[in-house]
Amino acid sequence: MLNANETDGYDRRKFIYDTSLTSLSFLFLSMLTGGCEDAFSQIGSRPMRRMIRNNTAANQAVDLYRTAVRAMKNLYPNDRRNWTRQAEIHLNYCPHGNWFFFPWHRAYLFQFEKICQRLTGDPTFGLPYWNWCMTGSIPAAYWPPPANNALYPGDGNRVATSSSVANPAAVGLSVVDAMCNEPDFTLFAGGNTNGLRPEYGPQGSYGNIERGPHNYIHGFVRGFMGGFRSPLDPIFWNHHCMVDLCWYEWSVTRNHANTNDLRWKNFDMSGNFCDENGNAATDLTVLATLLMPILSYQYETGIDATPAVMKEMMKNKADLEKMKTIIQEGSSVELKKNIQVPLKRAVEFSVSERPLSETIPADLRDFSAILSGTSSDRILLSIKNMTQPAANDVFIRVFVNKPDANPQTPIDDPHYAGSFYFFTHASSDHHGPHPKPDFIVDITKTLKQLQSTEKMDNFKGGVMINLVAVPITGVAPETKTLRIGDLELFTSPVVLKLMDLK
Amino acid sequence: MRSMVYLFLCVCLLQCANRGNSVSKENAAGSSIACTPTNQEMNEMTFNDPNLLFSYSPDSVIKKYSILVLQVTQVINPQNIPVTIFISFSDSVTKWPVGNFSLYPADRPGEFRFRLTSAFEKIQTEKKSDKKNICLQLSLNKENIEAKEADKLKIYFGKPVFTGNFD
């Protein structure tokens, strides 16, 4: 379940600081030498992989990508970073139909991105991704004009046209969403085997993302994309970024566990790829790839194009170690609660201009240490057992002490605390009924602001929470009412608690 | 007259043999489904014969298995036609989707696994009679493919395998 905040996102299960690193080796070296602070600052500026769409930042990323592709095409063939040489890596090594599919392609993208950064001179460059869940056509930037567009592979090298649209039954959001809910590693990521392309032993099996949208898009584009020389078409890299995002969504955002099989985790892919200097890449195990999207790059949005949720707290080396373990072991995380103030009743509200306004009987004096800054705990609002809209046509904005809030109230209003989206809707095709979702919104910053601008009498009866249903499309939503099982304020030190590890 | 009757019977028998006695197909209108039990180890799908139907009694699979394993054993696809196959269960009235898969490259065999939980739950809820058989249906997606470029396409499937405990 996606739980996002427009300005400060939280994932209920994984409170992990939104910082990252330019490379894994730098992180580990820094930690060994006690340079955690430096490492964290590097993590914070890790490259952003943006969704291709008509937006300034995304267009800039595509333009930079075009520059990188042109530069790679201009390199001499004896340079391993040359465009054709990069495609040969795929031709010679790519695993398909087994459990190495995801990590091998993640490592391939990682090294390719490094080469793009080096050739463009921009260390913050992140590969843009083609979100075929949202846009079924190859983006306009990948077609002429201009006639010499480096992102177009040339006439005859694509069968799809600029007006071709991928079948939503194969790549649509509801299909991919259901795939990302698959709990089993083998069914999601592929079956075991003993090599990238084993001649003997088990041959593996396809995971659902690979057999579904991944394979479909290759066949949909055709031309170069139809075979193992597919990286000759620049759209290959943007397609595989989306595939990688699906794995990230499954393992990190939705907290599914990768296999613990050492034949998988310790598998060494060193030598398959070349680094940004054209030398053979080293120290590339499957285990190393699991941390890449946390430490070395980040995705701007989830598969449904809502804001990314990995904006969490990680205050010290111990938390980083825990985070590493969680990501690598697939363990779950539990939020430690201190003060808890529930509303203790269900509430229902209509989707209209008027907000739901409920006062939670919390005494602000209990939060004084947090509000004065002497405690680093957070004050969090939990929205429990909420009905999902039948149509995925509204999201919720949360305000504090703002009974006149409405969908037009700007999010820079000092009463605004955050928002959350419904990642799926009630009618989605899943295994069994949907659990009712819980959401958490951090209201610490808002309360701190309000205590300096409002009379404390306003908080005498407690903290008033105002929930506003905002139509996503701008048109009148089908959803008429929403029901919440309970509202609760609680404080938490926002630490990671390992449930599955001793 | 007797020879004409004999000839007619021979033609009928040949047609039956060509169709195979264990895998039945949709009729030309694509509406009615009548499949018979199969023990066939190899099943051929072509552009002109784009559906494979395998019949099961509900009791033999529902509540027993949670995973379907499909083996594509061989693909002949010289034109590199995009291959996408939709999988569903059906009876004469209703179709319950299971999932889909595509081939990449379009002539590469492989093993494909599908979770059946959702489809089986729907069948249990919606199917009025447990006595009638259900068909596992594999259907080649023909959209955006011209028949003349796909006339050599042949996809061979092993016998579908049900596995995993239903829980």
XYZ file of C-alpha atoms in Angstrom:
669
model
C 0.000 0.000 0.000
C 1.410 3.320 -0.967
C 1.381 5.999 1.661
C 2.799 9.225 0.376
C 3.147 12.722 1.607
C 3.391 15.524 -0.917
C 6.248 17.183 0.876
C 7.467 14.730 3.465
C 6.641 11.137 2.616
C 6.617 8.296 5.101
C 6.407 4.617 4.626
C 4.754 3.068 7.611
C 7.001 0.065 7.735
C 10.382 1.421 6.856
C 11.637 4.556 8.465
C 14.758 5.040 6.540
C 16.475 8.292 5.978
C 16.146 9.720 2.508
C 19.794 9.915 1.907
C 21.923 7.925 -0.416
C 25.345 7.465 -1.787
C 27.042 7.873 -5.055
C 28.569 4.448 -4.791
C 28.481 1.466 -2.536
C 32.216 1.298 -2.239
C 32.319 4.898 -1.058
C 29.746 4.154 1.590
C 31.531 1.181 3.017
C 34.922 2.863 2.868
C 33.513 5.921 4.607
C 31.973 3.826 7.331
C 35.167 1.959 7.983
C 37.027 5.208 8.373
C 34.367 6.823 10.514
C 33.223 9.172 7.767
C 29.511 8.533 8.112
C 28.539 12.181 8.012
C 30.271 12.657 4.676
C 28.724 9.485 3.358
C 25.241 10.612 4.322
C 25.636 13.922 2.570
C 26.678 12.058 -0.559
C 23.626 9.831 -0.243
C 21.389 12.888 -0.103
C 22.428 14.022 -3.543
C 22.242 10.686 -5.286
C 20.943 10.788 -8.882
C 17.222 10.986 -9.446
C 15.616 8.710 -12.032
C 12.668 10.652 -13.370
C 9.544 9.484 -15.139
C 9.535 10.621 -18.776
C 6.738 13.135 -19.202
C 6.267 16.719 -20.299
C 7.864 18.382 -17.315
C 10.955 20.581 -17.161
C 13.096 18.325 -14.989
C 12.104 15.207 -16.924
C 12.763 16.887 -20.268
C 16.185 17.964 -19.061
C 16.968 14.386 -18.067
C 15.934 13.119 -21.511
C 18.026 15.816 -23.207
C 21.025 14.828 -21.119
C 20.404 11.186 -21.932
C 20.377 12.084 -25.650
C 23.733 13.825 -25.192
C 25.152 10.728 -23.492
C 23.867 8.379 -26.215
C 25.361 10.583 -28.914
C 28.692 10.617 -27.091
C 28.678 6.823 -26.729
C 27.901 6.383 -30.406
C 30.897 8.611 -31.199
C 33.349 6.588 -29.114
C 35.801 4.331 -30.958
C 34.765 0.685 -31.107
C 37.785 -0.315 -29.023
C 36.338 1.683 -26.127
C 34.128 -0.647 -24.064
C 31.791 2.251 -23.364
C 30.976 2.506 -27.075
C 27.248 2.194 -27.819
C 27.525 -1.053 -29.774
C 29.933 -2.548 -27.255
C 27.414 -1.836 -24.506
C 24.741 -3.713 -26.470
C 27.123 -6.649 -26.909
C 27.245 -7.061 -23.132
C 23.558 -7.859 -23.228
C 23.934 -10.130 -26.202
C 26.695 -12.105 -24.498
C 25.547 -12.342 -20.895
C 21.923 -11.316 -20.269
C 19.993 -13.818 -18.136
C 16.340 -14.346 -18.976
C 13.780 -16.688 -17.522
C 15.544 -17.156 -14.189
C 16.246 -15.452 -10.850
C 19.247 -13.477 -12.100
C 17.080 -11.370 -14.401
C 16.472 -8.511 -11.957
C 19.913 -8.150 -10.335
C 21.878 -8.566 -13.573
C 19.875 -5.851 -15.357
C 20.089 -3.575 -12.303
C 23.885 -3.837 -12.361
C 23.876 -3.263 -16.128
C 21.807 -0.062 -15.736
C 23.954 1.069 -12.804
C 27.177 0.884 -14.812
C 25.532 2.398 -17.895
C 24.293 5.321 -15.804
C 27.834 5.873 -14.511
C 29.114 6.001 -18.084
C 26.423 8.549 -18.991
C 27.444 10.655 -15.994
C 31.080 10.583 -17.025
C 30.430 11.384 -20.693
C 28.038 14.254 -19.944
C 30.126 15.602 -17.088
C 27.061 15.556 -14.840
C 27.494 13.263 -11.806
C 23.848 13.847 -10.811
C 22.438 12.408 -14.052
C 19.807 9.723 -13.499
C 18.387 7.594 -16.285
C 14.810 8.636 -17.044
C 12.284 5.807 -17.110
C 9.431 5.020 -19.460
C 6.421 4.311 -17.263
C 4.369 2.127 -19.583
C 1.791 1.683 -16.812
C 0.839 5.305 -17.351
C 1.866 5.964 -20.975
C 1.555 3.120 -23.460
C 3.309 4.864 -26.356
C 7.035 5.320 -26.890
C 7.666 8.912 -25.744
C 7.792 11.644 -28.402
C 11.430 12.471 -27.610
C 12.445 9.080 -29.030
C 11.221 9.851 -32.555
C 12.251 12.263 -35.305
C 12.307 15.159 -35.769
C 15.076 15.988 -35.770
C 16.082 13.421 -38.353
C 19.353 12.701 -36.557
C 17.741 12.280 -33.127
C 20.193 10.067 -31.234
C 17.291 8.496 -29.335
C 15.796 7.105 -32.550
C 17.445 3.879 -33.715
C 16.776 4.524 -37.403
C 14.123 3.477 -39.874
C 13.454 -0.242 -39.881
C 14.848 -0.744 -36.391
C 11.484 -0.326 -34.664
C 8.185 -1.790 -35.824
C 6.085 0.195 -33.345
C 5.193 3.665 -34.542
C 4.821 6.865 -32.582
C 1.060 6.243 -32.446
C 1.269 2.578 -31.351
C -0.138 1.989 -27.886
C 0.805 -0.943 -25.659
C -2.064 -3.171 -24.574
C -3.159 -2.180 -21.042
C -4.169 -5.790 -20.422
C -0.442 -6.587 -20.555
C 1.195 -3.493 -19.054
C -1.589 -1.463 -17.387
C -1.345 -0.230 -13.826
C -3.877 -2.679 -12.394
C -1.965 -5.588 -13.975
C 1.435 -4.461 -12.702
C -0.002 -3.504 -9.317
C -1.351 -7.037 -8.880
C 2.019 -8.473 -9.929
C 3.797 -6.349 -7.302
C 1.486 -7.850 -4.671
C 2.740 -11.352 -5.412
C 4.357 -12.481 -2.140
C 6.473 -15.303 -3.507
C 9.995 -14.535 -4.730
C 10.011 -17.232 -7.395
C 6.710 -16.155 -8.893
C 7.726 -12.494 -8.838
C 11.421 -12.636 -9.667
C 12.063 -15.987 -11.329
C 13.081 -19.522 -10.538
C 16.469 -20.760 -9.421
C 19.278 -21.780 -11.687
C 23.029 -22.118 -11.346
C 24.236 -19.619 -13.928
C 23.177 -16.711 -16.116
C 22.518 -19.084 -18.998
C 22.863 -22.557 -17.568
C 23.752 -25.432 -19.831
C 23.123 -27.945 -17.094
C 20.997 -28.059 -14.006
C 17.754 -26.207 -13.411
C 16.818 -23.765 -16.138
C 14.758 -21.486 -13.909
C 11.383 -19.966 -14.657
C 10.101 -16.525 -15.558
C 8.982 -14.110 -12.866
C 5.724 -12.293 -13.469
C 7.182 -8.860 -14.350
C 9.600 -10.428 -16.813
C 7.124 -12.738 -18.512
C 4.479 -9.978 -18.562
C 5.265 -6.308 -19.179
C 9.003 -6.773 -19.753
C 8.656 -9.316 -22.525
C 5.559 -7.667 -23.937
C 7.251 -4.278 -24.388
C 10.199 -5.876 -26.181
C 7.763 -7.460 -28.637
C 5.635 -4.334 -28.861
C 8.575 -2.143 -29.954
C 10.199 -4.919 -32.034
C 13.097 -4.180 -34.382
C 16.249 -4.069 -32.265
C 14.113 -4.487 -29.156
C 12.819 -7.842 -30.366
C 16.163 -9.616 -29.867
C 19.142 -9.738 -27.509
C 20.749 -6.754 -29.278
C 17.887 -4.705 -27.845
C 20.146 -2.123 -26.092
C 20.899 -0.710 -29.554
C 17.522 0.988 -29.271
C 17.893 3.795 -26.697
C 14.400 3.095 -25.346
C 15.767 -0.210 -23.976
C 17.461 1.551 -21.059
C 14.369 3.550 -20.140
C 12.221 0.423 -20.392
C 14.535 -1.483 -18.079
C 14.562 1.400 -15.609
C 10.809 0.846 -15.271
C 11.368 -2.884 -14.829
C 13.900 -2.084 -12.103
C 11.386 0.241 -10.458
C 8.940 -2.676 -10.310
C 11.502 -4.716 -8.372
C 12.127 -1.743 -6.067
C 8.380 -1.343 -5.574
C 8.003 -5.030 -4.740
C 10.975 -5.423 -2.413
C 11.334 -2.039 -0.708
C 8.041 -0.177 -0.915
C 5.886 -3.290 -0.445
C 8.352 -5.061 1.812
C 8.485 -8.448 0.113
C 11.477 -10.623 0.863
C 14.045 -11.633 -1.705
C 15.380 -15.134 -1.452
C 18.067 -15.860 1.114
C 19.613 -18.497 -1.110
C 23.363 -17.928 -1.079
C 23.662 -19.184 -4.649
C 21.687 -16.086 -5.584
C 22.983 -13.501 -3.114
C 26.643 -14.309 -3.584
C 26.537 -14.693 -7.339
C 29.345 -12.603 -8.802
C 28.700 -10.612 -11.988
C 32.085 -8.867 -12.016
C 33.575 -8.780 -15.465
C 30.238 -8.701 -17.258
C 30.139 -4.903 -17.330
C 32.476 -1.989 -17.790
C 32.750 1.012 -15.506
C 32.686 4.715 -16.357
C 36.359 4.605 -17.312
C 35.966 1.680 -19.678
C 37.511 -0.855 -17.317
C 35.935 -4.095 -16.186
C 33.564 -3.459 -13.282
C 34.490 -5.308 -10.103
C 32.818 -6.290 -6.825
C 29.410 -6.720 -8.370
C 27.489 -9.414 -6.566
C 23.731 -9.813 -6.469
C 23.908 -8.724 -2.829
C 25.437 -5.401 -3.855
C 22.598 -4.675 -6.269
C 19.998 -4.877 -3.489
C 21.197 -1.613 -1.971
C 21.695 0.324 -5.189
C 18.288 2.059 -5.274
C 18.706 3.099 -1.646
C 22.266 4.297 -1.788
C 23.210 5.064 -5.364
C 20.138 6.354 -7.158
C 16.513 7.068 -6.389
C 13.212 6.942 -8.187
C 11.176 10.104 -8.403
C 7.856 8.280 -8.171
C 6.363 4.849 -7.694
C 4.908 2.753 -10.506
C 1.653 4.693 -10.263
C 3.480 8.029 -10.609
C 2.737 9.215 -7.065
C 5.632 10.740 -5.149
C 8.338 8.460 -3.866
C 7.926 7.333 -0.301
C 11.446 6.601 0.821
C 11.969 9.727 2.897
C 12.810 8.387 6.274
C 15.019 8.970 9.208
C 18.384 7.365 9.674
C 20.360 9.094 12.333
C 23.463 7.073 12.792
C 25.644 4.259 11.640
C 23.609 1.709 13.598
C 20.446 2.650 11.741
C 22.268 2.414 8.460
C 23.450 -1.069 9.368
C 19.905 -2.031 10.286
C 18.629 -0.610 7.043
C 21.217 -2.577 5.101
C 20.122 -5.729 6.852
C 16.468 -5.051 6.231
C 16.936 -4.449 2.547
C 19.194 -7.433 2.118
C 17.237 -9.818 4.307
C 13.794 -8.583 3.400
C 12.867 -8.245 7.057
C 9.959 -6.158 8.201
C 10.109 -3.104 10.388
C 7.827 -2.085 13.204
C 7.184 1.406 14.451
C 7.829 1.948 18.150
C 5.053 4.034 19.748
C 5.390 6.070 22.955
C 2.388 8.324 23.683
C -0.804 7.058 22.034
C -4.068 9.035 21.881
C -6.788 7.297 19.867
C -10.146 8.733 18.875
C -11.685 5.303 19.598
C -14.506 5.444 17.092
C -15.099 5.129 13.411
C -15.936 8.223 11.388
C -17.495 8.682 7.987
C -17.331 11.714 5.765
C -18.673 12.720 2.404
C -16.471 13.691 -0.499
C -17.364 17.356 -0.819
C -15.950 20.806 -0.363
C -16.251 20.418 3.404
C -13.567 18.499 5.278
C -13.901 15.828 7.908
C -13.075 17.598 11.163
C -12.395 15.511 14.244
C -10.698 16.563 17.439
C -8.405 13.995 18.998
C -8.328 14.568 22.777
C -4.585 14.970 23.069
C -3.006 17.361 25.532
C -0.325 19.403 23.796
C 1.610 19.602 27.058
C 2.388 15.916 26.596
C 4.181 16.873 23.397
C 6.062 19.853 24.840
C 9.470 18.191 24.699
C 8.996 17.484 21.004
C 7.517 20.881 20.206
C 10.323 22.666 22.019
C 12.926 20.646 20.200
C 14.386 18.918 23.253
C 13.124 15.553 22.030
C 13.724 14.273 18.531
C 10.563 12.134 18.577
C 7.903 12.771 15.954
C 4.171 13.417 16.423
C 2.373 11.206 13.967
C -1.237 10.876 12.880
C -2.387 7.345 12.143
C -5.453 6.871 9.931
C -6.593 3.292 10.392
C -8.820 0.923 8.458
C -9.875 3.403 5.839
C -12.250 2.331 3.103
C -10.728 2.595 -0.336
C -12.566 4.554 -2.998
C -14.377 2.280 -5.460
C -12.869 4.410 -8.183
C -9.303 5.591 -7.678
C -10.378 9.202 -8.123
C -9.532 11.039 -4.884
C -6.616 11.488 -2.537
C -6.614 12.945 0.960
C -4.969 16.105 2.263
C -4.454 16.443 6.003
C -4.685 19.775 7.818
C -4.472 20.618 11.517
C -6.913 23.082 13.125
C -8.284 24.184 9.742
C -12.050 23.507 9.776
C -12.563 25.600 6.630
C -10.009 23.620 4.596
C -11.203 22.564 1.154
C -9.677 21.115 -2.030
C -8.571 24.598 -3.096
C -6.656 25.304 0.120
C -2.982 25.550 -0.916
C -0.484 23.101 0.470
C 1.752 25.942 1.627
C -0.940 26.855 4.153
C 0.682 26.574 7.625
C -2.091 24.164 8.702
C -1.225 21.678 5.984
C 0.489 18.518 7.255
C 0.617 16.142 4.310
C -1.418 13.891 2.081
C -1.850 10.296 1.107
C -2.980 8.389 -1.918
C -4.814 5.146 -2.376
C -2.405 2.993 -4.273
C -5.044 0.562 -5.424
C -8.787 0.728 -5.542
C -11.272 -1.673 -4.071
C -12.054 -3.458 -7.312
C -8.451 -4.277 -8.245
C -7.689 -7.840 -9.204
C -5.863 -9.317 -6.227
C -5.505 -12.527 -4.361
C -8.432 -12.203 -2.011
C -9.976 -9.055 -0.609
C -7.895 -5.951 0.013
C -7.007 -5.219 3.593
C -8.246 -1.798 4.644
C -5.249 0.488 4.464
C -3.559 2.431 7.252
C -1.767 5.695 6.628
C 0.636 7.762 8.703
C 1.240 11.465 8.357
C 3.878 13.382 10.299
C 2.290 16.477 11.855
C 5.282 17.541 13.977
C 6.362 20.375 11.706
C 2.802 21.689 11.379
C 2.192 21.689 15.129
C 5.507 23.457 15.726
C 4.498 26.132 13.244
C 1.003 26.535 14.680
C 2.104 26.857 18.292
C 4.052 29.941 17.338
C 1.239 31.535 15.318
C -1.965 30.445 17.037
C -3.379 30.836 20.493
C -2.926 27.728 22.590
C -6.627 28.010 23.465
C -7.246 26.642 19.997
C -5.834 23.339 21.246
C -7.751 23.207 24.523
C -9.997 20.318 23.578
C -7.267 18.522 21.709
C -5.840 18.535 18.208
C -8.361 19.044 15.426
C -7.634 17.004 12.332
C -9.186 18.032 9.020
C -9.193 15.589 6.132
C -10.011 16.925 2.677
C -10.810 14.589 -0.232
C -9.252 16.060 -3.368
C -10.355 14.832 -6.815
C -7.371 13.505 -8.751
C -8.634 14.307 -12.207
C -10.229 17.659 -11.483
C -13.689 16.352 -12.345
C -16.431 15.362 -9.919
C -15.376 12.037 -8.376
C -17.559 8.939 -8.330
C -16.535 8.335 -4.732
C -19.166 9.832 -2.430
C -18.227 8.779 1.086
C -15.160 7.487 2.906
C -15.001 5.702 6.226
C -12.150 5.603 8.709
C -11.941 2.926 11.396
C -9.991 5.101 13.848
C -7.737 8.108 14.089
C -4.825 8.157 16.478
C -2.065 10.539 17.451
C 1.119 8.952 18.692
C 4.717 9.840 19.232
C 7.595 7.769 18.016
C 11.362 7.962 18.018
C 11.094 6.661 14.463
C 13.671 3.975 14.926
C 14.018 0.808 13.021
C 13.031 -2.277 14.908
C 14.047 -5.551 13.443
C 11.376 -8.148 13.843
C 12.930 -11.033 12.059
C 16.541 -10.718 13.102
C 18.223 -11.468 16.380
C -23.153 -44.827 -53.562
C -21.445 -47.164 -51.085
C -18.034 -45.873 -52.138
C -19.177 -42.269 -51.616
C -20.326 -43.086 -48.090
C -17.014 -44.825 -47.460
C -15.134 -41.779 -48.760
C -17.208 -39.469 -46.549
C -16.436 -41.591 -43.482
C -12.746 -41.595 -44.322
C -12.711 -37.802 -44.598
C -14.489 -37.508 -41.260
C -12.005 -39.835 -39.617
C -9.058 -37.944 -41.071
C -10.452 -34.667 -39.818
C -10.868 -36.130 -36.366
C -7.310 -37.387 -36.435
C -5.982 -34.009 -37.512
C -7.833 -32.217 -34.755
C -6.435 -34.535 -32.152
C -8.649 -36.336 -29.751
C -7.469 -34.789 -26.577
C -7.351 -31.046 -27.106
C -10.352 -29.271 -28.448
C -10.572 -25.777 -29.886
C -13.019 -22.956 -30.011
C -15.347 -23.091 -32.948
C -15.112 -20.577 -35.763
C -17.311 -18.108 -33.957
C -15.117 -18.430 -30.891
C -18.144 -18.741 -28.649
C -18.844 -22.253 -27.490
C -16.215 -24.198 -25.639
C -16.260 -27.948 -25.500
C -13.020 -29.466 -24.368
C -12.253 -33.018 -23.487
C -9.710 -34.393 -21.017
C -6.170 -34.467 -22.279
C -3.106 -36.499 -21.562
C -1.229 -35.063 -24.482
C 2.384 -34.201 -23.726
C 2.835 -31.837 -26.682
C 0.287 -29.282 -27.873
C 0.633 -27.056 -30.902
C -0.632 -23.490 -31.221
C -0.573 -21.585 -34.497
C -1.874 -18.274 -35.745
C -4.795 -20.042 -37.430
C -5.385 -22.283 -34.442
C -4.749 -19.782 -31.652
C -6.502 -21.488 -28.727
C -5.570 -24.483 -26.633
C -8.186 -25.843 -24.273
C -7.557 -28.349 -21.510
C -10.481 -29.761 -19.601
C -10.525 -30.479 -15.866
C -13.141 -31.393 -13.362
C -13.231 -28.585 -10.806
C -12.673 -31.044 -7.966
C -9.394 -32.163 -9.477
C -7.750 -28.745 -9.338
C -9.727 -26.179 -7.338
C -8.888 -26.220 -3.607
C -5.964 -28.478 -4.399
C -3.400 -26.417 -6.266
C -2.268 -22.815 -6.188
C 0.249 -22.651 -9.024
C -0.002 -23.408 -12.735
C 3.218 -24.225 -14.584
C 3.278 -23.877 -18.353
C 6.215 -25.103 -20.385
C 6.771 -23.629 -23.825
C 8.994 -26.318 -25.245
C 9.628 -25.052 -28.771
C 8.815 -21.995 -30.845
C 9.071 -21.685 -34.620
C 8.821 -17.994 -35.402
C 11.019 -17.006 -38.350
C 9.284 -13.650 -38.728
C 9.821 -12.803 -35.063
C 6.110 -12.152 -34.573
C 5.380 -10.772 -31.093
C 3.891 -13.579 -29.038
C 1.594 -12.777 -26.142
C -0.649 -15.448 -24.670
C -3.550 -14.905 -22.331
C -4.453 -17.643 -19.856
C -7.878 -18.129 -18.347
C -10.289 -20.704 -17.057
C -13.704 -20.870 -18.658
C -16.885 -22.812 -18.859
C -19.543 -22.420 -21.495
C -20.607 -19.087 -20.044
C -17.882 -17.360 -18.045
C -14.183 -16.690 -18.384
C -11.897 -16.241 -15.351
C -8.531 -14.619 -16.216
C -5.341 -16.076 -14.777
C -2.682 -13.909 -16.423
C -0.628 -13.545 -19.539
C 2.902 -13.915 -20.773
C 4.971 -12.838 -23.743
C 8.042 -14.357 -25.317
C 11.343 -12.501 -25.548
C 12.942 -13.006 -27.932
C 9.799 -14.127 -29.671
C 11.163 -17.608 -30.412
C 12.533 -18.389 -26.945
C 10.935 -21.241 -24.976
C 10.715 -21.189 -21.207
C 8.784 -22.006 -18.083
C 5.999 -19.718 -16.933
C 4.308 -19.878 -13.536
C 0.982 -18.399 -12.504
C -0.718 -18.046 -9.164
C -4.230 -19.464 -9.368
C -5.615 -18.305 -6.052
C -7.555 -15.332 -7.379
C -9.073 -17.156 -10.360
C -10.053 -20.178 -8.253
C -11.680 -18.012 -5.625
C -13.751 -16.326 -8.321
C -14.703 -19.657 -9.855
C -15.861 -20.930 -6.495
C -17.910 -17.802 -5.961
C -19.415 -17.496 -9.418
C -19.677 -20.992 -10.861
C -23.172 -22.291 -10.370
C -22.539 -25.990 -10.773
C -19.459 -27.841 -9.604
C -20.253 -30.779 -11.810
C -19.444 -29.259 -15.187
C -15.862 -29.255 -16.292
C -13.826 -26.128 -16.581
C -11.344 -25.455 -19.349
C -7.885 -24.031 -19.036
C -7.667 -21.831 -22.096
C -4.462 -20.509 -23.664
C -5.153 -17.865 -26.310
C -2.675 -16.264 -28.678
C -3.109 -12.495 -28.828
C -3.555 -11.735 -32.545
C -3.971 -7.981 -32.379
C -1.716 -5.961 -34.680
C -0.471 -9.121 -36.399
C -1.220 -9.821 -40.039
C -2.049 -13.401 -40.905
C 0.343 -13.549 -43.844
C 3.383 -12.686 -41.721
C 2.402 -15.193 -39.060
C 1.639 -18.237 -41.172
C 4.797 -20.081 -40.093
C 4.320 -19.412 -36.390
C 4.164 -22.555 -34.250
C 4.293 -22.657 -30.465
C 4.523 -25.984 -28.646
C 3.334 -26.416 -25.076
C 3.963 -29.275 -22.708
C 1.132 -30.614 -20.638
C 0.024 -28.001 -18.060
C 1.130 -28.862 -14.532
C -0.670 -27.884 -11.354
C 1.380 -27.595 -8.213
C 1.574 -25.848 -4.837
C -0.821 -26.246 -1.980
C -3.971 -24.174 -2.059
C -4.230 -22.109 1.088
